[in-house]
Coordinates of C-alpha atoms in Angstrom, one line a residue:
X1 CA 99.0 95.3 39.1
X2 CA 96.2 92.9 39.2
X3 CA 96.5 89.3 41.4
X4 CA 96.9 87.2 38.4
X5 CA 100.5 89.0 38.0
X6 CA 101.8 88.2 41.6
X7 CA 104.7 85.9 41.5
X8 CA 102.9 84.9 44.9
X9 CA 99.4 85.3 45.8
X10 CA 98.9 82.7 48.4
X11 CA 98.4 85.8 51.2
X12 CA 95.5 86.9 48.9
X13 CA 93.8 83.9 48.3
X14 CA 94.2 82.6 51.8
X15 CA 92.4 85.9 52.9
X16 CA 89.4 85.4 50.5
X17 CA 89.0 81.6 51.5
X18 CA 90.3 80.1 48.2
X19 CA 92.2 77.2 47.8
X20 CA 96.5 77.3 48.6
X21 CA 98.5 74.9 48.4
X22 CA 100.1 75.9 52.1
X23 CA 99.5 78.6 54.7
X24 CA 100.9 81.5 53.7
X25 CA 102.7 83.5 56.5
X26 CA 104.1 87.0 57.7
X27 CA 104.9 88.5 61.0
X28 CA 103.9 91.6 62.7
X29 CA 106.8 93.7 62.7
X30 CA 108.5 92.0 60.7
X31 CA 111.0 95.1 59.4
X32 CA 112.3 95.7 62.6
X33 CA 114.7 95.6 65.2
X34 CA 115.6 92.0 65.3
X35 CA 117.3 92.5 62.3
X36 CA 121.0 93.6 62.0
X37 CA 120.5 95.2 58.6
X38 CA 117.5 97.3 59.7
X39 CA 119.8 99.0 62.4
X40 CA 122.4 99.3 60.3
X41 CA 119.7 101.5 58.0
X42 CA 117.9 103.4 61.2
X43 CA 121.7 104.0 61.6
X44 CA 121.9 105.7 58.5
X45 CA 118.8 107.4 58.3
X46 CA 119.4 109.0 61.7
X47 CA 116.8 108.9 63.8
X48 CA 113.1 106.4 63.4
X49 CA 111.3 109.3 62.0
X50 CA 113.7 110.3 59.3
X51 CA 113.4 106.1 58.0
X52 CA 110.1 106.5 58.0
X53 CA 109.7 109.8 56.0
X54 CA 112.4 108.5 53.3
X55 CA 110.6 106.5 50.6
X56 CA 114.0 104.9 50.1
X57 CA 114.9 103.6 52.9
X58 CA 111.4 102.9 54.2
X59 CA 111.3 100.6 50.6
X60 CA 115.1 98.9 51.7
X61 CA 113.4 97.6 55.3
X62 CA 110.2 97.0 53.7
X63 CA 112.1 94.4 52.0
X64 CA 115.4 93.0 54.4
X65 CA 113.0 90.3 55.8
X66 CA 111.7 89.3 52.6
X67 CA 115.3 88.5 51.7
X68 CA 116.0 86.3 54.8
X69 CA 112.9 84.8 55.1
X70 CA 110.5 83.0 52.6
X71 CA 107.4 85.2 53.8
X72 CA 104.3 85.6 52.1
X73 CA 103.7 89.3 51.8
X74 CA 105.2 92.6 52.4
X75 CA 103.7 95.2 54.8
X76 CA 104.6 99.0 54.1
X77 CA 107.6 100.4 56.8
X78 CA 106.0 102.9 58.5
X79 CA 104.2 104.0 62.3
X80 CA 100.7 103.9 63.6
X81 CA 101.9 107.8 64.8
X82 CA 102.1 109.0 61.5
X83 CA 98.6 110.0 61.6
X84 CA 98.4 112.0 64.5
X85 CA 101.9 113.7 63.9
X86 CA 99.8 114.8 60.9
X87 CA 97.3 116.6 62.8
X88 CA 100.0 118.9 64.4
X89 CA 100.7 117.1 68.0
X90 CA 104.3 117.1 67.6
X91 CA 105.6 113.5 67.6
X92 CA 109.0 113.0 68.9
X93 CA 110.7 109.6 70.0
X94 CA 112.5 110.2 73.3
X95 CA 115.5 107.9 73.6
X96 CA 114.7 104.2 75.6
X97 CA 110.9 105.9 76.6
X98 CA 109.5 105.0 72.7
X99 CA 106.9 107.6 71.1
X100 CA 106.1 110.8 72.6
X101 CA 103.3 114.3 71.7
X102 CA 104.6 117.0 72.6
X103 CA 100.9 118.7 72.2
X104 CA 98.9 115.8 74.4
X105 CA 94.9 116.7 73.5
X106 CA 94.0 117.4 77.0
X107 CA 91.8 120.8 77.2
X108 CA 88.7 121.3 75.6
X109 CA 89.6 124.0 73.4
X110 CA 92.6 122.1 71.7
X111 CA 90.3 118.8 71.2
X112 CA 87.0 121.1 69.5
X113 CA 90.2 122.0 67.1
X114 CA 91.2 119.0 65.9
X115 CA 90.4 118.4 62.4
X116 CA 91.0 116.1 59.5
X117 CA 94.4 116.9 58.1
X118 CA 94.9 116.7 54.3
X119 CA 96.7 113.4 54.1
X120 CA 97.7 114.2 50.5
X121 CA 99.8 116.7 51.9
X122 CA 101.0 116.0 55.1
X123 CA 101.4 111.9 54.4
X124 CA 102.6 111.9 50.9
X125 CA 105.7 110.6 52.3
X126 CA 103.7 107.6 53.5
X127 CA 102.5 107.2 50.2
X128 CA 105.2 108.1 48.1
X129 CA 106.8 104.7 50.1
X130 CA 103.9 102.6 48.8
X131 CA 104.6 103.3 45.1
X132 CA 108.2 102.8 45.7
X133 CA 107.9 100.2 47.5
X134 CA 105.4 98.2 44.7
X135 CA 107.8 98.8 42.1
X136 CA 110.5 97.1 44.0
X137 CA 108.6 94.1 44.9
X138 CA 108.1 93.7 41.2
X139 CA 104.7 91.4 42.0
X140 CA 107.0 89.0 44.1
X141 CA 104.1 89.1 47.0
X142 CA 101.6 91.6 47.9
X143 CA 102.0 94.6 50.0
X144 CA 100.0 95.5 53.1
X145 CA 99.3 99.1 54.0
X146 CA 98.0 99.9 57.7
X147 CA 96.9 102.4 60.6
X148 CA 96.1 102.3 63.9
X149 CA 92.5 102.5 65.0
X150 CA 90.8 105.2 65.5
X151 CA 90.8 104.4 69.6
X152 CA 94.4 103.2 69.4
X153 CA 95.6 106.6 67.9
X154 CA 93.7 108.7 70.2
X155 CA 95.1 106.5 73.7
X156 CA 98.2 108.2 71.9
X157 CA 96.9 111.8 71.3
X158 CA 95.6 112.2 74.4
X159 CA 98.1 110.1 77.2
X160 CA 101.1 111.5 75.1
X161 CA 102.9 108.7 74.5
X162 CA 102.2 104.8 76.1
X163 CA 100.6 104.0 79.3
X164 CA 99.9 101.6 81.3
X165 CA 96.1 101.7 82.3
X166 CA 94.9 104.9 79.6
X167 CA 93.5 106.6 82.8
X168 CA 93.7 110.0 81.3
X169 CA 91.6 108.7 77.6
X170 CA 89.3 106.8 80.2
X171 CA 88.9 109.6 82.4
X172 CA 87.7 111.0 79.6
X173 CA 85.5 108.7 78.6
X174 CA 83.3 108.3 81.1
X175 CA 84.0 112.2 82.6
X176 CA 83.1 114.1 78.6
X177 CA 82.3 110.9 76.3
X178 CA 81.4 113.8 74.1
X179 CA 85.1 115.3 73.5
X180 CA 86.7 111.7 73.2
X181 CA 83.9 110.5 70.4
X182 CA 84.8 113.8 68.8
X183 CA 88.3 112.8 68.3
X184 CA 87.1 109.5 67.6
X185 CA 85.0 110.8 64.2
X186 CA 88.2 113.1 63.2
X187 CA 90.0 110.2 64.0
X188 CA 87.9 107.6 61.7
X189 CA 87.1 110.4 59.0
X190 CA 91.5 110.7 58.8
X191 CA 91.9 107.0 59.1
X192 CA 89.6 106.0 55.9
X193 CA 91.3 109.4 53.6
X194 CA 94.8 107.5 54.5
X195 CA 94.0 104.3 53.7
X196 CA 92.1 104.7 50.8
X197 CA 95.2 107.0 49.6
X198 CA 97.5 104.2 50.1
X199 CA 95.5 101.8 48.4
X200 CA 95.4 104.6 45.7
X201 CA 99.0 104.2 45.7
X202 CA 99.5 100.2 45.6
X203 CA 98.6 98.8 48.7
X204 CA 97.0 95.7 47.8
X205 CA 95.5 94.7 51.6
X206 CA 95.0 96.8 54.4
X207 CA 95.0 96.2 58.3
X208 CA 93.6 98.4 60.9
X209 CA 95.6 97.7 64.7
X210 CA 93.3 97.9 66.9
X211 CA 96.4 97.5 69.8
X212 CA 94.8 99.5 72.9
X213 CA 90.7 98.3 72.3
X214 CA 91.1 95.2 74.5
X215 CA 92.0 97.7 77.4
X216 CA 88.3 98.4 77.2
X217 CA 85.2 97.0 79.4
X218 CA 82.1 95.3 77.9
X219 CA 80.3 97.9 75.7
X220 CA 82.4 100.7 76.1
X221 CA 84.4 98.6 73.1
X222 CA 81.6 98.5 71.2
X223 CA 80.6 102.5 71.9
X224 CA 84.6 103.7 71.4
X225 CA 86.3 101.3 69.2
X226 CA 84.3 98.8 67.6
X227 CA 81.6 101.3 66.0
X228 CA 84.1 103.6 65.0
X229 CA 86.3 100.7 62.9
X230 CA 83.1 100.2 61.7
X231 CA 82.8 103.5 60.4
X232 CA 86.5 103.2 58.3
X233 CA 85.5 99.2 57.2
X234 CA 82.5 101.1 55.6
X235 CA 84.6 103.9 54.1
X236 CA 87.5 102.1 52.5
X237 CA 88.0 101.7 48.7
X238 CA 87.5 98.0 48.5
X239 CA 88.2 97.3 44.8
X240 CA 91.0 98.4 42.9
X241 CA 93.0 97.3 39.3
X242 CA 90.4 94.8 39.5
X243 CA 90.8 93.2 42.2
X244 CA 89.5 93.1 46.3
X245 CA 91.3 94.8 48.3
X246 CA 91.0 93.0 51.4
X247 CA 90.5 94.3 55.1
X248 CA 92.3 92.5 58.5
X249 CA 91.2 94.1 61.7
X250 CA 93.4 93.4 64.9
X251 CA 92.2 93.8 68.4
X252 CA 94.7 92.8 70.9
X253 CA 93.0 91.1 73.8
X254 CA 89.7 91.0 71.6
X255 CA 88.7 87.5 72.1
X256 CA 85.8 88.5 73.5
X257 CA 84.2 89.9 70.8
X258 CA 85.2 88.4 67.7
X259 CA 81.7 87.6 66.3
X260 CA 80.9 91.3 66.5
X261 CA 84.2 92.3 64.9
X262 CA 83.4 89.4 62.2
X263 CA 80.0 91.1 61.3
X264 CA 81.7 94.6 60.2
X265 CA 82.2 93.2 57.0
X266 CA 85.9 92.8 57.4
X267 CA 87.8 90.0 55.7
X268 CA 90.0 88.8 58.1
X269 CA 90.4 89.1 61.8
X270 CA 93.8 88.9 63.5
X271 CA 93.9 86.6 66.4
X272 CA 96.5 87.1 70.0
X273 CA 97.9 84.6 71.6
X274 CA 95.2 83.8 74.4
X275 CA 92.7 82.5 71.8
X276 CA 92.2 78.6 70.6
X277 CA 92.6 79.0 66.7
X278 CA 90.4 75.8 66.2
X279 CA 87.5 77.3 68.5
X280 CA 87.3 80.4 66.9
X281 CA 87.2 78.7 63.7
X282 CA 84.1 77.2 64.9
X283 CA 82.5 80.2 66.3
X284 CA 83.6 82.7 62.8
X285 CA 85.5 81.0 60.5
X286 CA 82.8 81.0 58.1
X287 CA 82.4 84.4 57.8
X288 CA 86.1 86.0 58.0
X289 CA 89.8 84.4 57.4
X290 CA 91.7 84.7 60.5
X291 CA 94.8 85.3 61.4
X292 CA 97.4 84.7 64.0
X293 CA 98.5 83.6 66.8
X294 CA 101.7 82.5 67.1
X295 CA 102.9 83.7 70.9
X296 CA 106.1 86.3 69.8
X297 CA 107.7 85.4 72.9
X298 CA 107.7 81.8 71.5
X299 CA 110.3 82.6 69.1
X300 CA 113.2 83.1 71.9
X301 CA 112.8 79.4 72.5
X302 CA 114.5 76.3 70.9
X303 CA 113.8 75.3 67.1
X304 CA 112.3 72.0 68.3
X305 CA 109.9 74.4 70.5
X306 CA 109.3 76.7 68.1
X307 CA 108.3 74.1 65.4
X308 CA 106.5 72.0 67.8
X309 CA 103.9 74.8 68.3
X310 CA 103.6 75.8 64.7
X311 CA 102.4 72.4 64.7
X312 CA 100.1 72.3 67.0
X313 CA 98.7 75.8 65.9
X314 CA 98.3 73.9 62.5
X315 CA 96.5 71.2 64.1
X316 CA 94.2 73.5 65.6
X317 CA 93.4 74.8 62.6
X318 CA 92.7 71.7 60.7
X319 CA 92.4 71.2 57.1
X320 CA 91.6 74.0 54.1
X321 CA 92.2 77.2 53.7
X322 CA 91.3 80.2 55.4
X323 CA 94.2 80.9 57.7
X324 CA 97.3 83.1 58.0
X325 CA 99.9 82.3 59.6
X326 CA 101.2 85.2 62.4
X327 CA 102.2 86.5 65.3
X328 CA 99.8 87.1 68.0
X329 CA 101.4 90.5 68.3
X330 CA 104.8 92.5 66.9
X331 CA 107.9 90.6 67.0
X332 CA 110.1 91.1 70.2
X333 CA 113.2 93.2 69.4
X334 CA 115.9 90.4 70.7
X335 CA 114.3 87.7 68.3
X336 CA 117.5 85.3 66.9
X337 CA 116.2 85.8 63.1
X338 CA 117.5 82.0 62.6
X339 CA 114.3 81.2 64.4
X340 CA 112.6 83.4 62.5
X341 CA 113.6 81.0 60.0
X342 CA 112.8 78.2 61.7
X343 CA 109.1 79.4 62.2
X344 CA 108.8 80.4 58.3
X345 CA 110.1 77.3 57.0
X346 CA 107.8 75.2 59.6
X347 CA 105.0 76.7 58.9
X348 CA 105.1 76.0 54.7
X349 CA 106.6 72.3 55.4
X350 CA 103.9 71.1 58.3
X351 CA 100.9 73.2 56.5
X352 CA 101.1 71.5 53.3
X353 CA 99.6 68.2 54.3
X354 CA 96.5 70.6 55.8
X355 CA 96.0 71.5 52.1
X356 CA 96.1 68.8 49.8

Protein backbone atom coordinates (compact mmCIF):
# COMPACT_ATOMS: atom_id res chain seq x y z
CA UNK A 1 0.00 0.00 0.00
CA UNK A 2 1.74 3.01 -1.13
CA UNK A 3 1.52 6.62 1.10
CA UNK A 4 -0.72 8.29 -1.25
CA UNK A 5 -3.51 5.51 0.02
CA UNK A 6 -3.16 6.26 3.82
CA UNK A 7 -6.19 7.76 5.21
CA UNK A 8 -3.39 9.48 7.41
CA UNK A 9 0.04 10.12 6.58
CA UNK A 10 1.02 12.90 8.70
CA UNK A 11 3.49 10.35 10.85
CA UNK A 12 5.23 9.88 7.33
CA UNK A 13 5.61 13.11 6.18
CA UNK A 14 6.55 14.52 9.54
CA UNK A 15 9.38 11.93 9.52
CA UNK A 16 10.75 12.98 6.03
CA UNK A 17 10.48 16.86 6.90
CA UNK A 18 7.44 17.62 4.71
CA UNK A 19 4.90 19.97 5.26
CA UNK A 20 1.63 18.79 8.00
CA UNK A 21 -0.84 20.55 8.89
CA UNK A 22 -0.16 19.48 12.86
CA UNK A 23 2.30 17.30 14.72
CA UNK A 24 1.43 14.02 14.44
CA UNK A 25 1.74 11.91 17.57
CA UNK A 26 2.08 8.25 19.20
CA UNK A 27 3.26 6.88 22.35
CA UNK A 28 5.71 4.28 23.28
CA UNK A 29 3.86 1.55 24.58
CA UNK A 30 1.05 2.55 23.61
CA UNK A 31 -0.81 -1.13 23.55
CA UNK A 32 -0.31 -1.83 26.94
CA UNK A 33 -1.17 -2.15 30.35
CA UNK A 34 -2.79 1.09 30.97
CA UNK A 35 -5.53 -0.04 29.15
CA UNK A 36 -8.48 -2.09 30.52
CA UNK A 37 -9.20 -3.80 27.26
CA UNK A 38 -5.61 -4.93 26.70
CA UNK A 39 -5.86 -6.95 30.09
CA UNK A 40 -8.92 -8.12 29.47
CA UNK A 41 -7.10 -9.73 26.02
CA UNK A 42 -3.61 -10.83 27.91
CA UNK A 43 -6.48 -12.31 30.02
CA UNK A 44 -7.66 -14.28 27.32
CA UNK A 45 -4.63 -15.12 25.60
CA UNK A 46 -3.14 -16.49 28.81
CA UNK A 47 -0.02 -15.53 29.44
CA UNK A 48 2.30 -12.20 27.45
CA UNK A 49 3.91 -14.66 25.33
CA UNK A 50 0.90 -16.49 23.98
CA UNK A 51 -0.49 -12.51 22.91
CA UNK A 52 2.35 -11.98 21.35
CA UNK A 53 2.64 -15.29 19.18
CA UNK A 54 -1.25 -14.97 18.13
CA UNK A 55 -1.48 -12.82 15.04
CA UNK A 56 -4.99 -12.18 16.23
CA UNK A 57 -4.86 -10.91 19.26
CA UNK A 58 -1.51 -9.19 18.79
CA UNK A 59 -3.67 -7.28 15.67
CA UNK A 60 -6.82 -6.52 18.49
CA UNK A 61 -4.02 -4.55 20.91
CA UNK A 62 -2.29 -3.34 18.07
CA UNK A 63 -5.40 -1.44 17.54
CA UNK A 64 -7.45 -0.72 21.25
CA UNK A 65 -5.51 2.60 21.51
CA UNK A 66 -6.13 3.64 18.09
CA UNK A 67 -9.78 3.41 19.06
CA UNK A 68 -9.56 5.61 22.17
CA UNK A 69 -7.19 7.85 21.14
CA UNK A 70 -6.81 10.01 17.81
CA UNK A 71 -3.04 8.78 17.36
CA UNK A 72 -1.11 9.10 14.38
CA UNK A 73 0.28 5.65 13.71
CA UNK A 74 0.16 2.14 14.73
CA UNK A 75 3.23 0.24 16.02
CA UNK A 76 3.18 -3.68 15.62
CA UNK A 77 2.26 -5.59 19.34
CA UNK A 78 5.05 -7.47 20.06
CA UNK A 79 8.60 -7.72 22.47
CA UNK A 80 12.12 -6.61 21.98
CA UNK A 81 12.78 -10.54 23.45
CA UNK A 82 11.37 -12.11 20.54
CA UNK A 83 14.65 -12.09 19.02
CA UNK A 84 16.72 -13.73 21.34
CA UNK A 85 13.96 -16.34 22.41
CA UNK A 86 14.64 -17.13 18.66
CA UNK A 87 18.07 -18.04 19.07
CA UNK A 88 17.15 -20.84 21.67
CA UNK A 89 17.74 -18.94 25.22
CA UNK A 90 14.56 -19.85 26.55
CA UNK A 91 12.45 -16.74 27.42
CA UNK A 92 10.02 -17.02 30.11
CA UNK A 93 8.27 -14.12 32.05
CA UNK A 94 8.39 -14.85 35.83
CA UNK A 95 5.39 -13.40 37.56
CA UNK A 96 5.97 -9.47 39.09
CA UNK A 97 10.13 -10.06 38.08
CA UNK A 98 9.29 -9.16 34.06
CA UNK A 99 11.38 -11.16 31.34
CA UNK A 100 13.63 -13.88 32.09
CA UNK A 101 16.53 -16.61 29.83
CA UNK A 102 16.55 -19.49 31.11
CA UNK A 103 19.94 -20.15 29.01
CA UNK A 104 21.88 -16.68 30.10
CA UNK A 105 25.07 -16.55 27.41
CA UNK A 106 27.67 -16.71 30.05
CA UNK A 107 30.54 -19.37 29.06
CA UNK A 108 32.54 -19.17 26.12
CA UNK A 109 31.48 -22.20 24.56
CA UNK A 110 27.65 -21.30 24.46
CA UNK A 111 28.52 -17.59 23.10
CA UNK A 112 31.07 -19.11 20.00
CA UNK A 113 27.56 -21.04 19.36
CA UNK A 114 25.32 -18.49 18.86
CA UNK A 115 24.21 -17.97 15.46
CA UNK A 116 21.82 -16.21 13.27
CA UNK A 117 18.51 -17.99 13.61
CA UNK A 118 16.26 -18.24 10.45
CA UNK A 119 13.71 -15.57 11.32
CA UNK A 120 11.41 -16.90 8.51
CA UNK A 121 10.97 -19.71 10.71
CA UNK A 122 11.23 -19.02 14.13
CA UNK A 123 9.53 -15.30 13.84
CA UNK A 124 6.93 -15.92 11.32
CA UNK A 125 4.50 -15.37 14.03
CA UNK A 126 6.02 -11.82 14.30
CA UNK A 127 5.36 -11.38 10.86
CA UNK A 128 2.31 -13.12 10.18
CA UNK A 129 1.01 -10.12 12.93
CA UNK A 130 2.33 -7.50 10.45
CA UNK A 131 0.21 -8.63 7.53
CA UNK A 132 -2.67 -9.06 9.77
CA UNK A 133 -2.39 -6.29 11.33
CA UNK A 134 -2.02 -4.01 7.73
CA UNK A 135 -5.12 -5.42 6.59
CA UNK A 136 -7.01 -4.27 9.61
CA UNK A 137 -5.74 -0.83 9.66
CA UNK A 138 -7.18 -0.60 6.14
CA UNK A 139 -4.54 2.47 5.44
CA UNK A 140 -6.18 4.42 8.40
CA UNK A 141 -2.35 5.33 9.65
CA UNK A 142 0.88 3.67 9.13
CA UNK A 143 2.33 0.84 11.02
CA UNK A 144 5.68 0.76 12.78
CA UNK A 145 7.66 -2.48 13.07
CA UNK A 146 10.65 -2.57 15.71
CA UNK A 147 13.58 -4.43 17.68
CA UNK A 148 15.77 -3.84 20.15
CA UNK A 149 19.34 -3.05 19.46
CA UNK A 150 21.81 -5.14 18.93
CA UNK A 151 23.44 -4.07 22.62
CA UNK A 152 20.02 -3.85 24.15
CA UNK A 153 19.20 -7.54 23.22
CA UNK A 154 22.44 -8.87 24.32
CA UNK A 155 22.30 -6.82 28.12
CA UNK A 156 19.27 -9.38 27.96
CA UNK A 157 21.09 -12.52 26.62
CA UNK A 158 23.71 -12.33 28.78
CA UNK A 159 22.32 -10.70 32.46
CA UNK A 160 19.19 -13.09 32.01
CA UNK A 161 16.65 -10.83 32.36
CA UNK A 162 16.89 -6.83 33.67
CA UNK A 163 19.58 -5.36 35.83
CA UNK A 164 20.41 -2.66 37.35
CA UNK A 165 24.10 -1.65 36.50
CA UNK A 166 24.77 -4.67 33.32
CA UNK A 167 27.83 -5.65 35.42
CA UNK A 168 27.94 -9.09 34.05
CA UNK A 169 27.68 -7.69 29.82
CA UNK A 170 30.29 -4.97 31.13
CA UNK A 171 32.42 -7.40 32.79
CA UNK A 172 32.47 -8.73 29.72
CA UNK A 173 33.28 -6.00 27.93
CA UNK A 174 36.14 -4.80 29.07
CA UNK A 175 37.33 -8.63 30.54
CA UNK A 176 36.72 -10.54 26.47
CA UNK A 177 35.53 -7.51 24.25
CA UNK A 178 35.95 -10.25 21.75
CA UNK A 179 32.96 -12.66 22.93
CA UNK A 180 30.54 -9.66 23.52
CA UNK A 181 31.32 -8.06 19.81
CA UNK A 182 30.70 -11.60 18.66
CA UNK A 183 27.25 -11.50 19.92
CA UNK A 184 27.03 -8.10 18.92
CA UNK A 185 27.58 -9.12 14.83
CA UNK A 186 25.06 -12.24 15.31
CA UNK A 187 23.11 -9.83 17.07
CA UNK A 188 23.16 -6.98 14.17
CA UNK A 189 23.29 -9.78 11.23
CA UNK A 190 19.52 -11.22 13.11
CA UNK A 191 18.33 -7.67 13.76
CA UNK A 192 18.58 -6.46 9.91
CA UNK A 193 16.96 -10.29 8.53
CA UNK A 194 13.90 -9.31 11.06
CA UNK A 195 13.33 -6.15 10.08
CA UNK A 196 13.75 -6.22 6.63
CA UNK A 197 11.23 -9.34 6.91
CA UNK A 198 8.71 -7.20 8.56
CA UNK A 199 8.99 -4.55 6.20
CA UNK A 200 8.59 -7.44 3.66
CA UNK A 201 5.42 -8.02 5.40
CA UNK A 202 3.88 -4.26 5.75
CA UNK A 203 5.75 -2.41 8.12
CA UNK A 204 5.84 0.88 6.74
CA UNK A 205 8.55 2.49 9.45
CA UNK A 206 10.87 0.90 11.54
CA UNK A 207 12.42 1.85 15.01
CA UNK A 208 15.40 0.29 16.53
CA UNK A 209 15.34 0.77 20.84
CA UNK A 210 18.33 1.32 21.75
CA UNK A 211 16.99 1.22 25.71
CA UNK A 212 20.30 -0.02 27.64
CA UNK A 213 23.17 2.14 25.21
CA UNK A 214 22.95 5.20 27.54
CA UNK A 215 24.27 2.81 30.43
CA UNK A 216 27.50 3.04 28.48
CA UNK A 217 30.77 5.37 29.01
CA UNK A 218 32.19 7.68 26.35
CA UNK A 219 33.40 5.51 23.43
CA UNK A 220 32.61 2.31 24.61
CA UNK A 221 28.95 3.54 23.03
CA UNK A 222 30.36 4.22 20.03
CA UNK A 223 32.65 0.69 19.97
CA UNK A 224 29.36 -1.53 21.39
CA UNK A 225 26.18 0.10 20.32
CA UNK A 226 26.54 2.94 18.10
CA UNK A 227 28.73 1.04 15.25
CA UNK A 228 26.83 -1.88 15.50
CA UNK A 229 23.14 0.17 14.77
CA UNK A 230 25.22 1.33 12.22
CA UNK A 231 25.73 -1.92 10.85
CA UNK A 232 21.54 -2.67 10.75
CA UNK A 233 20.80 1.24 9.50
CA UNK A 234 23.13 0.08 6.59
CA UNK A 235 21.41 -3.24 6.01
CA UNK A 236 17.71 -2.47 6.09
CA UNK A 237 15.45 -2.46 2.96
CA UNK A 238 14.74 1.22 2.81
CA UNK A 239 12.26 1.35 -0.18
CA UNK A 240 9.34 -0.57 -0.59
CA UNK A 241 5.68 -0.32 -2.72
CA UNK A 242 7.27 2.77 -3.70
CA UNK A 243 7.81 4.45 -1.05
CA UNK A 244 10.77 5.21 2.02
CA UNK A 245 10.63 3.23 4.46
CA UNK A 246 11.86 5.33 7.19
CA UNK A 247 14.29 4.58 10.12
CA UNK A 248 13.84 6.12 14.11
CA UNK A 249 16.69 5.10 16.39
CA UNK A 250 16.12 5.47 20.21
CA UNK A 251 18.86 5.70 22.77
CA UNK A 252 17.68 6.21 26.13
CA UNK A 253 19.96 8.57 28.02
CA UNK A 254 21.71 9.31 24.56
CA UNK A 255 21.84 13.05 24.60
CA UNK A 256 25.22 12.87 24.45
CA UNK A 257 25.67 11.80 21.28
CA UNK A 258 23.03 12.66 19.04
CA UNK A 259 25.15 14.24 16.23
CA UNK A 260 26.92 10.90 15.88
CA UNK A 261 23.59 8.88 15.98
CA UNK A 262 22.24 11.70 13.31
CA UNK A 263 25.21 10.85 10.89
CA UNK A 264 24.15 7.00 10.53
CA UNK A 265 21.89 7.94 7.97
CA UNK A 266 18.77 7.37 10.11
CA UNK A 267 15.70 9.45 9.62
CA UNK A 268 14.63 10.25 12.81
CA UNK A 269 16.04 10.12 16.29
CA UNK A 270 13.95 9.63 19.39
CA UNK A 271 14.54 12.01 22.11
CA UNK A 272 14.18 11.14 26.41
CA UNK A 273 13.02 13.33 28.62
CA UNK A 274 16.39 15.08 29.92
CA UNK A 275 17.00 16.76 26.46
CA UNK A 276 15.82 20.58 25.41
CA UNK A 277 13.75 19.67 22.13
CA UNK A 278 14.52 23.29 20.84
CA UNK A 279 18.49 22.85 21.39
CA UNK A 280 18.71 19.78 19.78
CA UNK A 281 16.88 21.16 16.95
CA UNK A 282 19.64 23.50 16.61
CA UNK A 283 22.45 21.10 16.96
CA UNK A 284 20.60 18.18 14.28
CA UNK A 285 17.48 19.09 13.20
CA UNK A 286 18.57 19.56 9.83
CA UNK A 287 19.76 16.38 9.21
CA UNK A 288 17.08 13.88 11.05
CA UNK A 289 13.29 14.45 12.29
CA UNK A 290 13.15 13.93 15.94
CA UNK A 291 11.19 12.61 18.19
CA UNK A 292 9.97 12.72 21.66
CA UNK A 293 10.05 13.77 24.74
CA UNK A 294 7.24 14.04 26.54
CA UNK A 295 8.27 12.90 30.45
CA UNK A 296 5.78 9.46 30.82
CA UNK A 297 5.63 10.14 34.28
CA UNK A 298 4.04 13.52 33.29
CA UNK A 299 0.92 11.86 32.31
CA UNK A 300 -0.17 10.88 36.14
CA UNK A 301 -0.52 14.60 36.69
CA UNK A 302 -3.50 16.99 36.21
CA UNK A 303 -4.92 17.82 32.52
CA UNK A 304 -3.96 21.50 33.08
CA UNK A 305 -0.30 20.02 33.74
CA UNK A 306 -0.34 17.69 31.22
CA UNK A 307 -1.38 20.21 28.51
CA UNK A 308 0.68 22.92 29.87
CA UNK A 309 3.87 20.93 29.01
CA UNK A 310 2.71 19.82 25.65
CA UNK A 311 2.72 23.35 25.21
CA UNK A 312 5.74 24.20 26.22
CA UNK A 313 7.36 21.10 24.37
CA UNK A 314 5.60 22.75 21.27
CA UNK A 315 7.17 25.98 22.04
CA UNK A 316 10.41 24.44 22.14
CA UNK A 317 10.06 23.21 19.09
CA UNK A 318 8.94 26.14 17.16
CA UNK A 319 7.43 26.41 13.84
CA UNK A 320 7.43 23.70 10.75
CA UNK A 321 7.58 20.46 10.57
CA UNK A 322 10.01 17.88 11.48
CA UNK A 323 8.77 16.70 14.86
CA UNK A 324 6.84 13.83 16.41
CA UNK A 325 5.20 14.00 19.10
CA UNK A 326 6.19 11.11 22.01
CA UNK A 327 7.08 9.85 24.98
CA UNK A 328 10.44 10.16 26.24
CA UNK A 329 10.15 6.46 27.14
CA UNK A 330 7.20 3.58 27.34
CA UNK A 331 4.08 4.66 28.94
CA UNK A 332 3.81 3.88 32.77
CA UNK A 333 1.39 0.96 33.49
CA UNK A 334 -1.03 3.05 35.99
CA UNK A 335 -1.51 5.82 33.28
CA UNK A 336 -5.50 7.18 33.69
CA UNK A 337 -5.96 6.74 29.64
CA UNK A 338 -8.39 10.02 30.04
CA UNK A 339 -5.00 11.75 30.09
CA UNK A 340 -3.86 9.93 27.54
CA UNK A 341 -6.53 11.82 25.92
CA UNK A 342 -5.86 14.78 27.18
CA UNK A 343 -2.12 14.62 25.83
CA UNK A 344 -3.48 13.44 22.21
CA UNK A 345 -5.94 15.95 21.81
CA UNK A 346 -3.37 18.83 23.07
CA UNK A 347 -0.95 18.03 21.14
CA UNK A 348 -3.14 18.34 17.55
CA UNK A 349 -5.09 21.51 18.94
CA UNK A 350 -1.81 23.68 20.30
CA UNK A 351 0.42 22.29 17.24
CA UNK A 352 -1.56 23.56 14.62
CA UNK A 353 -0.81 27.21 14.90
CA UNK A 354 3.19 25.89 14.67
CA UNK A 355 2.09 24.80 11.14
CA UNK A 356 0.26 27.13 9.29
Amino acid sequence: MATSQLKNDVFLRALAREPVPYTPVWLMRQAGRYLPEYRATRAKAGSFLDLCKSKEYATEVTLQPLDRFELDAAILFSDILTVPDAMGLGLYFAEGEGPKFARPLRDETAIRKLAVPDVGTELQYVFDAVSSIRTALDGRVPLIGFSGSPFTLACYMIEGGGSDNYATVKTMLYDRPDLLHHILDVNARTVIDYLNAQVEAGAQALMIFDTWGGSLAAGKYQEFSLAYMQRVVNGLTRQADGRKVPVILFTKGGGLWLEEMAGTGCDALGLDWTVDLGAVRQRVGSQVALQGNFDPVALMAQPAAIEAEVARLLASWGNGTGHIFNLGHGIGQFTPPDNVKVLVESVHKLSRPYHS
